Amino acid sequence: MGVPQLYYFTIRGFGEYIRLLFIDNGIKFEDIRYVYGSPEWDEHKKSMIFEQMPTLKHDGKEYAQTGAIMRHLARVHDLNGSSEDDATFLDMFFEGVRDSRMKYVMYIYMDQGTREELTQKTLPTCLANFEKLFKIHQGKFIIGDEPSYADYILFEELDAYTHLDATILDKTPSLKAFWEMMWQRPNLKPYLEKRKADGVWINAIEKGMK
Protein backbone atom coordinates (compact mmCIF):
# COMPACT_ATOMS: atom_id res chain seq x y z
CA MET A 1 0.00 0.00 0.00
CA GLY A 2 1.20 3.49 -0.84
CA VAL A 3 1.54 6.44 1.51
CA PRO A 4 -1.62 8.61 1.63
CA GLN A 5 -1.27 12.09 0.20
CA LEU A 6 -3.07 14.97 1.88
CA TYR A 7 -3.61 18.10 -0.19
CA TYR A 8 -4.40 21.36 1.56
CA PHE A 9 -3.26 24.95 1.90
CA THR A 10 -0.24 26.23 3.84
CA ILE A 11 -2.58 27.23 6.70
CA ARG A 12 -4.11 25.09 9.44
CA GLY A 13 -7.81 25.32 8.53
CA PHE A 14 -9.86 22.18 7.86
CA GLY A 15 -6.81 20.22 6.73
CA GLU A 16 -5.27 20.43 10.19
CA TYR A 17 -7.78 17.99 11.68
CA ILE A 18 -6.53 15.36 9.25
CA ARG A 19 -2.87 16.17 9.80
CA LEU A 20 -3.31 15.83 13.57
CA LEU A 21 -5.04 12.46 13.18
CA PHE A 22 -2.21 11.14 11.04
CA ILE A 23 0.56 12.50 13.25
CA ASP A 24 -0.92 11.45 16.60
CA ASN A 25 -1.46 7.90 15.38
CA GLY A 26 1.95 7.57 13.77
CA ILE A 27 0.50 7.19 10.27
CA LYS A 28 2.94 8.18 7.54
CA PHE A 29 1.51 10.59 4.98
CA GLU A 30 2.64 13.10 2.40
CA ASP A 31 1.65 16.62 3.44
CA ILE A 32 1.22 18.57 0.19
CA ARG A 33 0.50 22.26 0.77
CA TYR A 34 -0.50 24.99 -1.67
CA VAL A 35 -0.43 28.74 -1.18
CA TYR A 36 -4.01 30.00 -1.43
CA GLY A 37 -4.55 31.86 -4.70
CA SER A 38 -1.24 30.73 -6.17
CA PRO A 39 -0.99 29.80 -9.88
CA GLU A 40 -0.06 26.25 -8.83
CA TRP A 41 -3.25 25.87 -6.83
CA ASP A 42 -5.43 27.51 -9.49
CA GLU A 43 -4.14 24.99 -11.99
CA HIS A 44 -4.19 21.89 -9.77
CA LYS A 45 -7.71 22.39 -8.42
CA LYS A 46 -9.15 21.77 -11.89
CA SER A 47 -8.32 18.09 -11.50
CA MET A 48 -9.84 17.73 -8.01
CA ILE A 49 -13.28 16.60 -6.93
CA PHE A 50 -15.35 19.77 -6.31
CA GLU A 51 -12.19 21.78 -7.11
CA GLN A 52 -11.47 22.17 -3.41
CA MET A 53 -9.37 20.89 -0.52
CA PRO A 54 -8.74 19.07 1.71
CA THR A 55 -8.35 16.15 -0.63
CA LEU A 56 -6.90 12.77 0.27
CA LYS A 57 -5.40 10.46 -2.33
CA HIS A 58 -4.43 6.87 -1.54
CA ASP A 59 -3.86 3.80 -3.64
CA GLY A 60 -5.41 5.35 -6.73
CA LYS A 61 -8.50 6.61 -4.94
CA GLU A 62 -9.45 10.20 -4.19
CA TYR A 63 -11.53 11.42 -1.26
CA ALA A 64 -12.98 14.90 -0.79
CA GLN A 65 -14.84 16.79 1.96
CA THR A 66 -13.41 17.09 5.46
CA GLY A 67 -16.03 15.03 7.27
CA ALA A 68 -15.95 12.23 4.71
CA ILE A 69 -12.15 12.02 4.90
CA MET A 70 -12.15 12.02 8.70
CA ARG A 71 -14.79 9.30 8.92
CA HIS A 72 -13.03 7.22 6.29
CA LEU A 73 -9.80 7.38 8.31
CA ALA A 74 -11.73 6.62 11.49
CA ARG A 75 -13.10 3.41 10.03
CA VAL A 76 -9.79 2.35 8.52
CA HIS A 77 -7.71 3.08 11.62
CA ASP A 78 -10.19 2.07 14.35
CA LEU A 79 -10.87 5.61 15.57
CA ASN A 80 -14.66 5.42 15.48
CA GLY A 81 -15.54 3.94 18.87
CA SER A 82 -16.52 0.34 19.50
CA SER A 83 -20.26 0.38 18.76
CA GLU A 84 -22.91 2.05 16.64
CA ASP A 85 -23.84 4.22 19.62
CA ASP A 86 -20.22 5.34 19.93
CA ALA A 87 -20.00 6.14 16.22
CA THR A 88 -23.23 8.16 16.32
CA PHE A 89 -22.11 10.07 19.41
CA LEU A 90 -18.82 10.91 17.70
CA ASP A 91 -20.65 12.03 14.56
CA MET A 92 -22.87 14.25 16.69
CA PHE A 93 -19.89 15.76 18.48
CA PHE A 94 -18.03 16.28 15.20
CA GLU A 95 -20.96 18.06 13.56
CA GLY A 96 -21.50 20.21 16.65
CA VAL A 97 -17.89 21.37 16.53
CA ARG A 98 -18.24 22.03 12.79
CA ASP A 99 -21.21 24.29 13.56
CA SER A 100 -19.10 26.14 16.12
CA ARG A 101 -16.34 26.47 13.54
CA MET A 102 -18.73 28.09 11.08
CA LYS A 103 -19.63 30.76 13.64
CA TYR A 104 -15.93 31.43 14.04
CA VAL A 105 -15.51 31.54 10.25
CA MET A 106 -18.32 34.08 9.88
CA TYR A 107 -16.37 36.44 12.11
CA ILE A 108 -12.91 35.75 10.67
CA TYR A 109 -13.75 35.88 6.97
CA MET A 110 -17.04 37.79 6.74
CA ASP A 111 -16.72 40.31 9.58
CA GLN A 112 -20.04 39.27 11.07
CA GLY A 113 -20.26 40.37 14.70
CA THR A 114 -17.43 41.52 16.93
CA ARG A 115 -14.56 39.77 18.62
CA GLU A 116 -16.19 40.48 21.98
CA GLU A 117 -19.51 38.91 20.90
CA LEU A 118 -17.70 35.85 19.59
CA THR A 119 -15.44 35.30 22.62
CA GLN A 120 -17.86 36.36 25.35
CA LYS A 121 -21.17 34.97 24.10
CA THR A 122 -21.19 32.88 20.92
CA LEU A 123 -18.24 30.56 21.52
CA PRO A 124 -18.78 30.21 25.30
CA THR A 125 -22.31 28.97 24.57
CA CYS A 126 -20.91 26.36 22.18
CA LEU A 127 -18.18 25.39 24.63
CA ALA A 128 -20.67 24.94 27.47
CA ASN A 129 -22.59 22.46 25.30
CA PHE A 130 -19.40 20.58 24.42
CA GLU A 131 -18.45 20.47 28.09
CA LYS A 132 -21.73 18.71 28.92
CA LEU A 133 -21.26 16.21 26.10
CA PHE A 134 -17.64 15.58 27.03
CA LYS A 135 -18.65 14.56 30.56
CA ILE A 136 -21.08 11.88 29.38
CA HIS A 137 -18.30 9.34 28.93
CA GLN A 138 -15.61 8.84 31.56
CA GLY A 139 -12.04 9.18 30.38
CA LYS A 140 -9.68 11.78 28.97
CA PHE A 141 -11.04 11.70 25.41
CA ILE A 142 -14.53 12.25 24.00
CA ILE A 143 -15.21 8.54 24.44
CA GLY A 144 -13.17 6.90 27.18
CA ASP A 145 -9.40 6.63 27.25
CA GLU A 146 -8.74 6.04 23.55
CA PRO A 147 -8.70 8.78 20.91
CA SER A 148 -11.29 9.00 18.16
CA TYR A 149 -11.41 11.00 14.96
CA ALA A 150 -13.62 13.63 16.62
CA ASP A 151 -10.95 14.40 19.22
CA TYR A 152 -8.81 16.03 16.54
CA ILE A 153 -11.39 18.52 15.35
CA LEU A 154 -12.24 19.35 18.97
CA PHE A 155 -8.61 19.93 19.91
CA GLU A 156 -7.84 22.05 16.85
CA GLU A 157 -10.90 24.25 17.37
CA LEU A 158 -10.18 24.72 21.08
CA ASP A 159 -6.62 25.69 20.21
CA ALA A 160 -7.79 28.16 17.57
CA TYR A 161 -10.20 29.80 20.01
CA THR A 162 -7.43 30.35 22.55
CA HIS A 163 -5.76 32.59 19.99
CA LEU A 164 -8.78 34.86 20.19
CA ASP A 165 -8.97 34.75 23.98
CA ALA A 166 -6.35 32.98 26.10
CA THR A 167 -8.86 32.49 28.94
CA ILE A 168 -11.77 31.22 26.85
CA LEU A 169 -11.53 27.65 28.25
CA ASP A 170 -11.41 28.64 31.91
CA LYS A 171 -15.15 28.03 32.45
CA THR A 172 -15.05 24.60 30.80
CA PRO A 173 -12.53 22.64 32.91
CA SER A 174 -13.00 19.31 31.17
CA LEU A 175 -12.33 20.84 27.77
CA LYS A 176 -9.36 22.77 29.11
CA ALA A 177 -7.85 19.61 30.61
CA PHE A 178 -8.39 17.82 27.30
CA TRP A 179 -6.73 20.66 25.35
CA GLU A 180 -3.74 20.68 27.71
CA MET A 181 -3.46 16.88 27.56
CA MET A 182 -3.48 16.86 23.76
CA TRP A 183 -0.63 19.37 23.69
CA GLN A 184 1.47 16.84 25.61
CA ARG A 185 0.77 13.83 23.40
CA PRO A 186 4.23 12.49 22.47
CA ASN A 187 3.59 12.36 18.72
CA LEU A 188 1.80 15.69 18.64
CA LYS A 189 3.96 17.85 20.88
CA PRO A 190 6.97 18.27 18.55
CA TYR A 191 4.66 19.09 15.63
CA LEU A 192 2.60 21.57 17.67
CA GLU A 193 5.70 23.29 19.02
CA LYS A 194 7.18 23.60 15.54
CA ARG A 195 3.86 24.87 14.20
CA LYS A 196 3.81 27.52 16.88
CA ALA A 197 7.44 28.50 16.33
CA ASP A 198 6.88 28.76 12.57
CA GLY A 199 3.81 30.96 13.08
CA VAL A 200 1.63 28.86 10.77
CA TRP A 201 -1.58 30.78 10.17
CA ILE A 202 -4.84 29.31 11.42
CA ASN A 203 -6.80 30.95 8.61
CA ALA A 204 -6.11 32.30 5.14
CA ILE A 205 -6.07 35.80 6.63
CA GLU A 206 -4.18 36.92 9.71
CA LYS A 207 -7.26 38.00 11.65
CA GLY A 208 -7.63 36.12 14.91
CA MET A 209 -3.96 35.33 15.35
CA LYS A 210 -1.86 36.22 18.37
PDB file of C-alpha atoms in Angstrom:
ATOM      1  CA  MET A   1       0.000   0.000   0.000  1.00  0.00           C
ATOM      2  CA  GLY A   2       1.196   3.491  -0.836  1.00  0.00           C
ATOM      3  CA  VAL A   3       1.535   6.436   1.508  1.00  0.00           C
ATOM      4  CA  PRO A   4      -1.617   8.615   1.630  1.00  0.00           C
ATOM      5  CA  GLN A   5      -1.269  12.094   0.197  1.00  0.00           C
ATOM      6  CA  LEU A   6      -3.072  14.973   1.880  1.00  0.00           C
ATOM      7  CA  TYR A   7      -3.612  18.100  -0.193  1.00  0.00           C
ATOM      8  CA  TYR A   8      -4.400  21.361   1.559  1.00  0.00           C
ATOM      9  CA  PHE A   9      -3.260  24.954   1.905  1.00  0.00           C
ATOM     10  CA  THR A  10      -0.240  26.233   3.836  1.00  0.00           C
ATOM     11  CA  ILE A  11      -2.576  27.227   6.702  1.00  0.00           C
ATOM     12  CA  ARG A  12      -4.114  25.091   9.443  1.00  0.00           C
ATOM     13  CA  GLY A  13      -7.808  25.319   8.534  1.00  0.00           C
ATOM     14  CA  PHE A  14      -9.859  22.178   7.858  1.00  0.00           C
ATOM     15  CA  GLY A  15      -6.815  20.220   6.734  1.00  0.00           C
ATOM     16  CA  GLU A  16      -5.270  20.433  10.192  1.00  0.00           C
ATOM     17  CA  TYR A  17      -7.779  17.994  11.682  1.00  0.00           C
ATOM     18  CA  ILE A  18      -6.534  15.361   9.245  1.00  0.00           C
ATOM     19  CA  ARG A  19      -2.868  16.173   9.804  1.00  0.00           C
ATOM     20  CA  LEU A  20      -3.312  15.829  13.568  1.00  0.00           C
ATOM     21  CA  LEU A  21      -5.038  12.461  13.182  1.00  0.00           C
ATOM     22  CA  PHE A  22      -2.206  11.141  11.037  1.00  0.00           C
ATOM     23  CA  ILE A  23       0.564  12.504  13.251  1.00  0.00           C
ATOM     24  CA  ASP A  24      -0.917  11.452  16.598  1.00  0.00           C
ATOM     25  CA  ASN A  25      -1.462   7.903  15.381  1.00  0.00           C
ATOM     26  CA  GLY A  26       1.950   7.570  13.765  1.00  0.00           C
ATOM     27  CA  ILE A  27       0.501   7.190  10.269  1.00  0.00           C
ATOM     28  CA  LYS A  28       2.939   8.178   7.544  1.00  0.00           C
ATOM     29  CA  PHE A  29       1.512  10.587   4.977  1.00  0.00           C
ATOM     30  CA  GLU A  30       2.636  13.098   2.396  1.00  0.00           C
ATOM     31  CA  ASP A  31       1.652  16.624   3.442  1.00  0.00           C
ATOM     32  CA  ILE A  32       1.216  18.570   0.189  1.00  0.00           C
ATOM     33  CA  ARG A  33       0.500  22.263   0.766  1.00  0.00           C
ATOM     34  CA  TYR A  34      -0.497  24.987  -1.675  1.00  0.00           C
ATOM     35  CA  VAL A  35      -0.435  28.737  -1.183  1.00  0.00           C
ATOM     36  CA  TYR A  36      -4.010  29.996  -1.431  1.00  0.00           C
ATOM     37  CA  GLY A  37      -4.548  31.860  -4.695  1.00  0.00           C
ATOM     38  CA  SER A  38      -1.240  30.727  -6.170  1.00  0.00           C
ATOM     39  CA  PRO A  39      -0.985  29.804  -9.880  1.00  0.00           C
ATOM     40  CA  GLU A  40      -0.055  26.254  -8.834  1.00  0.00           C
ATOM     41  CA  TRP A  41      -3.251  25.868  -6.828  1.00  0.00           C
ATOM     42  CA  ASP A  42      -5.428  27.506  -9.485  1.00  0.00           C
ATOM     43  CA  GLU A  43      -4.137  24.986 -11.990  1.00  0.00           C
ATOM     44  CA  HIS A  44      -4.185  21.895  -9.774  1.00  0.00           C
ATOM     45  CA  LYS A  45      -7.714  22.390  -8.420  1.00  0.00           C
ATOM     46  CA  LYS A  46      -9.150  21.775 -11.893  1.00  0.00           C
ATOM     47  CA  SER A  47      -8.324  18.089 -11.497  1.00  0.00           C
ATOM     48  CA  MET A  48      -9.842  17.726  -8.011  1.00  0.00           C
ATOM     49  CA  ILE A  49     -13.279  16.601  -6.928  1.00  0.00           C
ATOM     50  CA  PHE A  50     -15.352  19.774  -6.307  1.00  0.00           C
ATOM     51  CA  GLU A  51     -12.188  21.779  -7.114  1.00  0.00           C
ATOM     52  CA  GLN A  52     -11.470  22.168  -3.414  1.00  0.00           C
ATOM     53  CA  MET A  53      -9.374  20.888  -0.523  1.00  0.00           C
ATOM     54  CA  PRO A  54      -8.736  19.071   1.714  1.00  0.00           C
ATOM     55  CA  THR A  55      -8.354  16.151  -0.628  1.00  0.00           C
ATOM     56  CA  LEU A  56      -6.898  12.769   0.269  1.00  0.00           C
ATOM     57  CA  LYS A  57      -5.396  10.461  -2.335  1.00  0.00           C
ATOM     58  CA  HIS A  58      -4.434   6.875  -1.540  1.00  0.00           C
ATOM     59  CA  ASP A  59      -3.865   3.799  -3.638  1.00  0.00           C
ATOM     60  CA  GLY A  60      -5.407   5.350  -6.730  1.00  0.00           C
ATOM     61  CA  LYS A  61      -8.503   6.610  -4.936  1.00  0.00           C
ATOM     62  CA  GLU A  62      -9.447  10.205  -4.187  1.00  0.00           C
ATOM     63  CA  TYR A  63     -11.529  11.420  -1.264  1.00  0.00           C
ATOM     64  CA  ALA A  64     -12.981  14.900  -0.792  1.00  0.00           C
ATOM     65  CA  GLN A  65     -14.838  16.786   1.960  1.00  0.00           C
ATOM     66  CA  THR A  66     -13.406  17.087   5.462  1.00  0.00           C
ATOM     67  CA  GLY A  67     -16.029  15.029   7.275  1.00  0.00           C
ATOM     68  CA  ALA A  68     -15.952  12.234   4.713  1.00  0.00           C
ATOM     69  CA  ILE A  69     -12.149  12.025   4.901  1.00  0.00           C
ATOM     70  CA  MET A  70     -12.148  12.023   8.704  1.00  0.00           C
ATOM     71  CA  ARG A  71     -14.789   9.298   8.922  1.00  0.00           C
ATOM     72  CA  HIS A  72     -13.025   7.220   6.291  1.00  0.00           C
ATOM     73  CA  LEU A  73      -9.805   7.379   8.306  1.00  0.00           C
ATOM     74  CA  ALA A  74     -11.730   6.622  11.493  1.00  0.00           C
ATOM     75  CA  ARG A  75     -13.105   3.406  10.027  1.00  0.00           C
ATOM     76  CA  VAL A  76      -9.787   2.347   8.519  1.00  0.00           C
ATOM     77  CA  HIS A  77      -7.711   3.075  11.625  1.00  0.00           C
ATOM     78  CA  ASP A  78     -10.186   2.068  14.354  1.00  0.00           C
ATOM     79  CA  LEU A  79     -10.872   5.615  15.573  1.00  0.00           C
ATOM     80  CA  ASN A  80     -14.660   5.419  15.485  1.00  0.00           C
ATOM     81  CA  GLY A  81     -15.536   3.942  18.873  1.00  0.00           C
ATOM     82  CA  SER A  82     -16.521   0.343  19.497  1.00  0.00           C
ATOM     83  CA  SER A  83     -20.259   0.385  18.759  1.00  0.00           C
ATOM     84  CA  GLU A  84     -22.914   2.054  16.639  1.00  0.00           C
ATOM     85  CA  ASP A  85     -23.845   4.219  19.619  1.00  0.00           C
ATOM     86  CA  ASP A  86     -20.219   5.344  19.927  1.00  0.00           C
ATOM     87  CA  ALA A  87     -20.003   6.145  16.221  1.00  0.00           C
ATOM     88  CA  THR A  88     -23.232   8.156  16.321  1.00  0.00           C
ATOM     89  CA  PHE A  89     -22.105  10.065  19.405  1.00  0.00           C
ATOM     90  CA  LEU A  90     -18.817  10.913  17.700  1.00  0.00           C
ATOM     91  CA  ASP A  91     -20.650  12.034  14.560  1.00  0.00           C
ATOM     92  CA  MET A  92     -22.874  14.250  16.689  1.00  0.00           C
ATOM     93  CA  PHE A  93     -19.891  15.758  18.483  1.00  0.00           C
ATOM     94  CA  PHE A  94     -18.029  16.284  15.205  1.00  0.00           C
ATOM     95  CA  GLU A  95     -20.960  18.060  13.564  1.00  0.00           C
ATOM     96  CA  GLY A  96     -21.496  20.210  16.645  1.00  0.00           C
ATOM     97  CA  VAL A  97     -17.894  21.366  16.530  1.00  0.00           C
ATOM     98  CA  ARG A  98     -18.239  22.032  12.792  1.00  0.00           C
ATOM     99  CA  ASP A  99     -21.211  24.292  13.562  1.00  0.00           C
ATOM    100  CA  SER A 100     -19.105  26.141  16.120  1.00  0.00           C
ATOM    101  CA  ARG A 101     -16.341  26.472  13.536  1.00  0.00           C
ATOM    102  CA  MET A 102     -18.733  28.095  11.076  1.00  0.00           C
ATOM    103  CA  LYS A 103     -19.632  30.758  13.638  1.00  0.00           C
ATOM    104  CA  TYR A 104     -15.925  31.427  14.038  1.00  0.00           C
ATOM    105  CA  VAL A 105     -15.509  31.538  10.251  1.00  0.00           C
ATOM    106  CA  MET A 106     -18.316  34.076   9.877  1.00  0.00           C
ATOM    107  CA  TYR A 107     -16.369  36.437  12.110  1.00  0.00           C
ATOM    108  CA  ILE A 108     -12.911  35.749  10.674  1.00  0.00           C
ATOM    109  CA  TYR A 109     -13.751  35.882   6.970  1.00  0.00           C
ATOM    110  CA  MET A 110     -17.040  37.785   6.741  1.00  0.00           C
ATOM    111  CA  ASP A 111     -16.717  40.312   9.577  1.00  0.00           C
ATOM    112  CA  GLN A 112     -20.043  39.271  11.074  1.00  0.00           C
ATOM    113  CA  GLY A 113     -20.261  40.370  14.702  1.00  0.00           C
ATOM    114  CA  THR A 114     -17.432  41.522  16.925  1.00  0.00           C
ATOM    115  CA  ARG A 115     -14.555  39.773  18.623  1.00  0.00           C
ATOM    116  CA  GLU A 116     -16.191  40.476  21.977  1.00  0.00           C
ATOM    117  CA  GLU A 117     -19.505  38.914  20.904  1.00  0.00           C
ATOM    118  CA  LEU A 118     -17.704  35.846  19.593  1.00  0.00           C
ATOM    119  CA  THR A 119     -15.441  35.298  22.623  1.00  0.00           C
ATOM    120  CA  GLN A 120     -17.855  36.360  25.352  1.00  0.00           C
ATOM    121  CA  LYS A 121     -21.170  34.969  24.097  1.00  0.00           C
ATOM    122  CA  THR A 122     -21.194  32.876  20.916  1.00  0.00           C
ATOM    123  CA  LEU A 123     -18.240  30.561  21.521  1.00  0.00           C
ATOM    124  CA  PRO A 124     -18.777  30.206  25.301  1.00  0.00           C
ATOM    125  CA  THR A 125     -22.308  28.970  24.572  1.00  0.00           C
ATOM    126  CA  CYS A 126     -20.908  26.364  22.184  1.00  0.00           C
ATOM    127  CA  LEU A 127     -18.175  25.387  24.627  1.00  0.00           C
ATOM    128  CA  ALA A 128     -20.671  24.937  27.471  1.00  0.00           C
ATOM    129  CA  ASN A 129     -22.594  22.461  25.303  1.00  0.00           C
ATOM    130  CA  PHE A 130     -19.402  20.584  24.422  1.00  0.00           C
ATOM    131  CA  GLU A 131     -18.445  20.465  28.091  1.00  0.00           C
ATOM    132  CA  LYS A 132     -21.727  18.708  28.921  1.00  0.00           C
ATOM    133  CA  LEU A 133     -21.260  16.209  26.098  1.00  0.00           C
ATOM    134  CA  PHE A 134     -17.642  15.577  27.025  1.00  0.00           C
ATOM    135  CA  LYS A 135     -18.645  14.557  30.555  1.00  0.00           C
ATOM    136  CA  ILE A 136     -21.080  11.882  29.380  1.00  0.00           C
ATOM    137  CA  HIS A 137     -18.298   9.342  28.934  1.00  0.00           C
ATOM    138  CA  GLN A 138     -15.612   8.844  31.555  1.00  0.00           C
ATOM    139  CA  GLY A 139     -12.041   9.179  30.380  1.00  0.00           C
ATOM    140  CA  LYS A 140      -9.685  11.779  28.974  1.00  0.00           C
ATOM    141  CA  PHE A 141     -11.039  11.696  25.411  1.00  0.00           C
ATOM    142  CA  ILE A 142     -14.529  12.250  23.998  1.00  0.00           C
ATOM    143  CA  ILE A 143     -15.211   8.538  24.442  1.00  0.00           C
ATOM    144  CA  GLY A 144     -13.170   6.899  27.185  1.00  0.00           C
ATOM    145  CA  ASP A 145      -9.404   6.627  27.248  1.00  0.00           C
ATOM    146  CA  GLU A 146      -8.744   6.040  23.554  1.00  0.00           C
ATOM    147  CA  PRO A 147      -8.701   8.782  20.913  1.00  0.00           C
ATOM    148  CA  SER A 148     -11.294   8.998  18.157  1.00  0.00           C
ATOM    149  CA  TYR A 149     -11.408  10.996  14.960  1.00  0.00           C
ATOM    150  CA  ALA A 150     -13.619  13.625  16.619  1.00  0.00           C
ATOM    151  CA  ASP A 151     -10.953  14.402  19.220  1.00  0.00           C
ATOM    152  CA  TYR A 152      -8.807  16.025  16.543  1.00  0.00           C
ATOM    153  CA  ILE A 153     -11.388  18.523  15.355  1.00  0.00           C
ATOM    154  CA  LEU A 154     -12.241  19.346  18.970  1.00  0.00           C
ATOM    155  CA  PHE A 155      -8.611  19.928  19.908  1.00  0.00           C
ATOM    156  CA  GLU A 156      -7.843  22.051  16.853  1.00  0.00           C
ATOM    157  CA  GLU A 157     -10.895  24.247  17.374  1.00  0.00           C
ATOM    158  CA  LEU A 158     -10.179  24.725  21.076  1.00  0.00           C
ATOM    159  CA  ASP A 159      -6.624  25.688  20.213  1.00  0.00           C
ATOM    160  CA  ALA A 160      -7.792  28.163  17.574  1.00  0.00           C
ATOM    161  CA  TYR A 161     -10.201  29.799  20.013  1.00  0.00           C
ATOM    162  CA  THR A 162      -7.431  30.352  22.551  1.00  0.00           C
ATOM    163  CA  HIS A 163      -5.756  32.588  19.992  1.00  0.00           C
ATOM    164  CA  LEU A 164      -8.783  34.865  20.189  1.00  0.00           C
ATOM    165  CA  ASP A 165      -8.969  34.754  23.981  1.00  0.00           C
ATOM    166  CA  ALA A 166      -6.352  32.985  26.101  1.00  0.00           C
ATOM    167  CA  THR A 167      -8.862  32.489  28.943  1.00  0.00           C
ATOM    168  CA  ILE A 168     -11.766  31.222  26.848  1.00  0.00           C
ATOM    169  CA  LEU A 169     -11.529  27.648  28.246  1.00  0.00           C
ATOM    170  CA  ASP A 170     -11.407  28.645  31.908  1.00  0.00           C
ATOM    171  CA  LYS A 171     -15.150  28.035  32.446  1.00  0.00           C
ATOM    172  CA  THR A 172     -15.053  24.600  30.805  1.00  0.00           C
ATOM    173  CA  PRO A 173     -12.533  22.641  32.912  1.00  0.00           C
ATOM    174  CA  SER A 174     -12.996  19.310  31.165  1.00  0.00           C
ATOM    175  CA  LEU A 175     -12.326  20.842  27.770  1.00  0.00           C
ATOM    176  CA  LYS A 176      -9.356  22.770  29.111  1.00  0.00           C
ATOM    177  CA  ALA A 177      -7.855  19.612  30.614  1.00  0.00           C
ATOM    178  CA  PHE A 178      -8.394  17.822  27.296  1.00  0.00           C
ATOM    179  CA  TRP A 179      -6.727  20.663  25.351  1.00  0.00           C
ATOM    180  CA  GLU A 180      -3.743  20.676  27.709  1.00  0.00           C
ATOM    181  CA  MET A 181      -3.461  16.885  27.561  1.00  0.00           C
ATOM    182  CA  MET A 182      -3.478  16.857  23.765  1.00  0.00           C
ATOM    183  CA  TRP A 183      -0.632  19.374  23.694  1.00  0.00           C
ATOM    184  CA  GLN A 184       1.472  16.841  25.614  1.00  0.00           C
ATOM    185  CA  ARG A 185       0.767  13.828  23.396  1.00  0.00           C
ATOM    186  CA  PRO A 186       4.228  12.486  22.467  1.00  0.00           C
ATOM    187  CA  ASN A 187       3.589  12.356  18.725  1.00  0.00           C
ATOM    188  CA  LEU A 188       1.798  15.694  18.637  1.00  0.00           C
ATOM    189  CA  LYS A 189       3.962  17.851  20.881  1.00  0.00           C
ATOM    190  CA  PRO A 190       6.970  18.272  18.549  1.00  0.00           C
ATOM    191  CA  TYR A 191       4.660  19.093  15.632  1.00  0.00           C
ATOM    192  CA  LEU A 192       2.604  21.569  17.674  1.00  0.00           C
ATOM    193  CA  GLU A 193       5.696  23.290  19.020  1.00  0.00           C
ATOM    194  CA  LYS A 194       7.182  23.604  15.535  1.00  0.00           C
ATOM    195  CA  ARG A 195       3.857  24.874  14.196  1.00  0.00           C
ATOM    196  CA  LYS A 196       3.810  27.521  16.884  1.00  0.00           C
ATOM    197  CA  ALA A 197       7.438  28.503  16.328  1.00  0.00           C
ATOM    198  CA  ASP A 198       6.879  28.756  12.569  1.00  0.00           C
ATOM    199  CA  GLY A 199       3.805  30.958  13.076  1.00  0.00           C
ATOM    200  CA  VAL A 200       1.634  28.860  10.767  1.00  0.00           C
ATOM    201  CA  TRP A 201      -1.580  30.782  10.174  1.00  0.00           C
ATOM    202  CA  ILE A 202      -4.838  29.314  11.424  1.00  0.00           C
ATOM    203  CA  ASN A 203      -6.796  30.947   8.612  1.00  0.00           C
ATOM    204  CA  ALA A 204      -6.113  32.302   5.138  1.00  0.00           C
ATOM    205  CA  ILE A 205      -6.069  35.802   6.628  1.00  0.00           C
ATOM    206  CA  GLU A 206      -4.175  36.917   9.708  1.00  0.00           C
ATOM    207  CA  LYS A 207      -7.258  37.999  11.653  1.00  0.00           C
ATOM    208  CA  GLY A 208      -7.632  36.117  14.909  1.00  0.00           C
ATOM    209  CA  MET A 209      -3.955  35.328  15.347  1.00  0.00           C
ATOM    210  CA  LYS A 210      -1.859  36.223  18.371  1.00  0.00           C
TER     211      LYS A 210
END
